[in-house]
Phi, psi and omega in degrees: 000309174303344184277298193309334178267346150268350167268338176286332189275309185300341186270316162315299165291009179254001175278323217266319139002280205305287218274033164230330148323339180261017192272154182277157186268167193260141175249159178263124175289102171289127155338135175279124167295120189287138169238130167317132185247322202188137172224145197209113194281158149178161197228175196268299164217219203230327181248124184262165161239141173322153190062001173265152204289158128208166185238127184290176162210130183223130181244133171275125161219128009293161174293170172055045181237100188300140176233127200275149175278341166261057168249343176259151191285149175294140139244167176260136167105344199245184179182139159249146187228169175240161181218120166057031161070049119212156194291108194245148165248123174232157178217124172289346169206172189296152166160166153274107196235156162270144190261117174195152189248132161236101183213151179047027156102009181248125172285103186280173164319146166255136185243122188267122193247093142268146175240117169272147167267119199306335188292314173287344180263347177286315186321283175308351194241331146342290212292319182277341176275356177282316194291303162319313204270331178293332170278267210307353168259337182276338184261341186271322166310332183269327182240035162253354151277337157272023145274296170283321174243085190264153174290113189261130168238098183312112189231168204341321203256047178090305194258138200292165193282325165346307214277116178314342174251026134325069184273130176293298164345294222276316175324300190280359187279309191305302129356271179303060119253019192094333191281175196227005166289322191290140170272177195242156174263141171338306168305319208292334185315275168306355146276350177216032171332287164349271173330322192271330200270070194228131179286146192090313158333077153333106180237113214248111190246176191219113184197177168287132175243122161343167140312287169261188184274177175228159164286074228286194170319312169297336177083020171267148172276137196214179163259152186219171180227125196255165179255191176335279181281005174067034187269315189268158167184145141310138133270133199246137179226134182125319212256140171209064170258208203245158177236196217014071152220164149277156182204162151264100183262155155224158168182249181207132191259151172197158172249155167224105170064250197263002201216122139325130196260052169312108133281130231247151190203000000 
């Protein structure tokens, strides 16, 4: 009886054997590997002064996808380095340099980085508040001098170009006959040039000024004082009064290149 009941444990146990040698084995499944999609740079600001740190911030998609430092493109004067798992940008000389990650076939945003020098931008930055204070004394000097001394321009008969009992007609007759008290018109002027062009010589003309600037003879864009018909024209340096009107100017004649010259005075 005791044999038979060991042979009943022995038999179980080589069935339980067998089926345990038949289980099929379990597989391990490996992780789906993130493959790069997009890298997208960006910064705080744009201007730097040389040697000074800045810190990129570079975003991924998918997230948490390491980005190697040697994936940003070389520059010459500048470098990137990681510090504390981030991206410092430095530039060792003044210039504009471009920022881009190129990795696993991706190409990031270009980030445009200027680097100053501080010493040269303190300067540039002198010159222009030197330059502002010298223009606001020179325009509060023009017009505390047209306040006190404004310009009257006297024409043959006496009476200022001002003065409402100014006849031009009668004035301008008084010219075109030769006399030189008077101003001239833009024809009679360039007809009789010779005579205006004596250095030093004052010359008082009577014409039109544009609207805009014109392009004169010389291919310079310029301001001009035009005749009647707008055929003829002075070019005028100096003047910086209003345009499409008449006016009477005096100044000094000179030629340059293709064109007569009123420096307006």
């Amino acid at each position: 009886m005791k044999a038979l009941k060991k042979g009943i444990v022995l038999c179980l146990g080589l069935i339980m054997m067998a089926g345990c040698g038949s289980a099929p084995e379990q597989k391990t499944e490996k992780p789906v590997e993130k493959k790069l999609e997009k890298i997208e740079l960006s910064v705080q600001k744009t201007e730097v002064d040389v040697d000074e740190a800045l810190e990129i911030t570079v975003s991924t998609t998918p997230k948490d996808i390491e980005i190697q430092t040697a994936s940003f493109q070389k520059m010459d004067g500048a470098q990137i380095e990681k510090k504390e798992k981030k991206f410092v940008f430095k530039a060792s000389k003044a210039g504009t340099y471009s920022v881009q990650v190129k990795q696993d076939a991706i190409d990031s945003n270009v980030l445009k980085i200027k680097a100053v020098d501080p010493k040269e931008k303190a300067e540039e930055e002198e010159e222009v508040a030197e330059d502002a204070a010298q223009s606001s004394q020179e325009t509060a000097g023009q017009e505390t001098g047209a306040q006190e001394n404004p310009q009257v321009i006297v024409t043959g008969n006496g009476l200022p170009h001002n003065d409402p009992n100014w006849n031009a007609e009668s004035s301008q007759e008084t010219s075109e006959n030769g006399s030189q008290n008077g101003p001239s018109t833009v024809d009679w002027v360039l007809g009789h040039v010779d005579q205006y062009l004596v250095p030093g010589q004052q010359t008082w003309v009577t014409g039109s000024v544009p609207q805009t600037l014109k392009q004169d003879a010389n291919g310079n864009m310029s301001m001009v004082l035009w005749n009647n018909d707008k055929t003829q024209y002075i070019v005028l340096e100096g003047y910086s009064g209003a345009g499409n009107e008449e006016v009477t100017l005096t100044g000094t004649l000179r030629k340059d290149g293709n064109v007569y010259v009123l420096t307006v005075e």
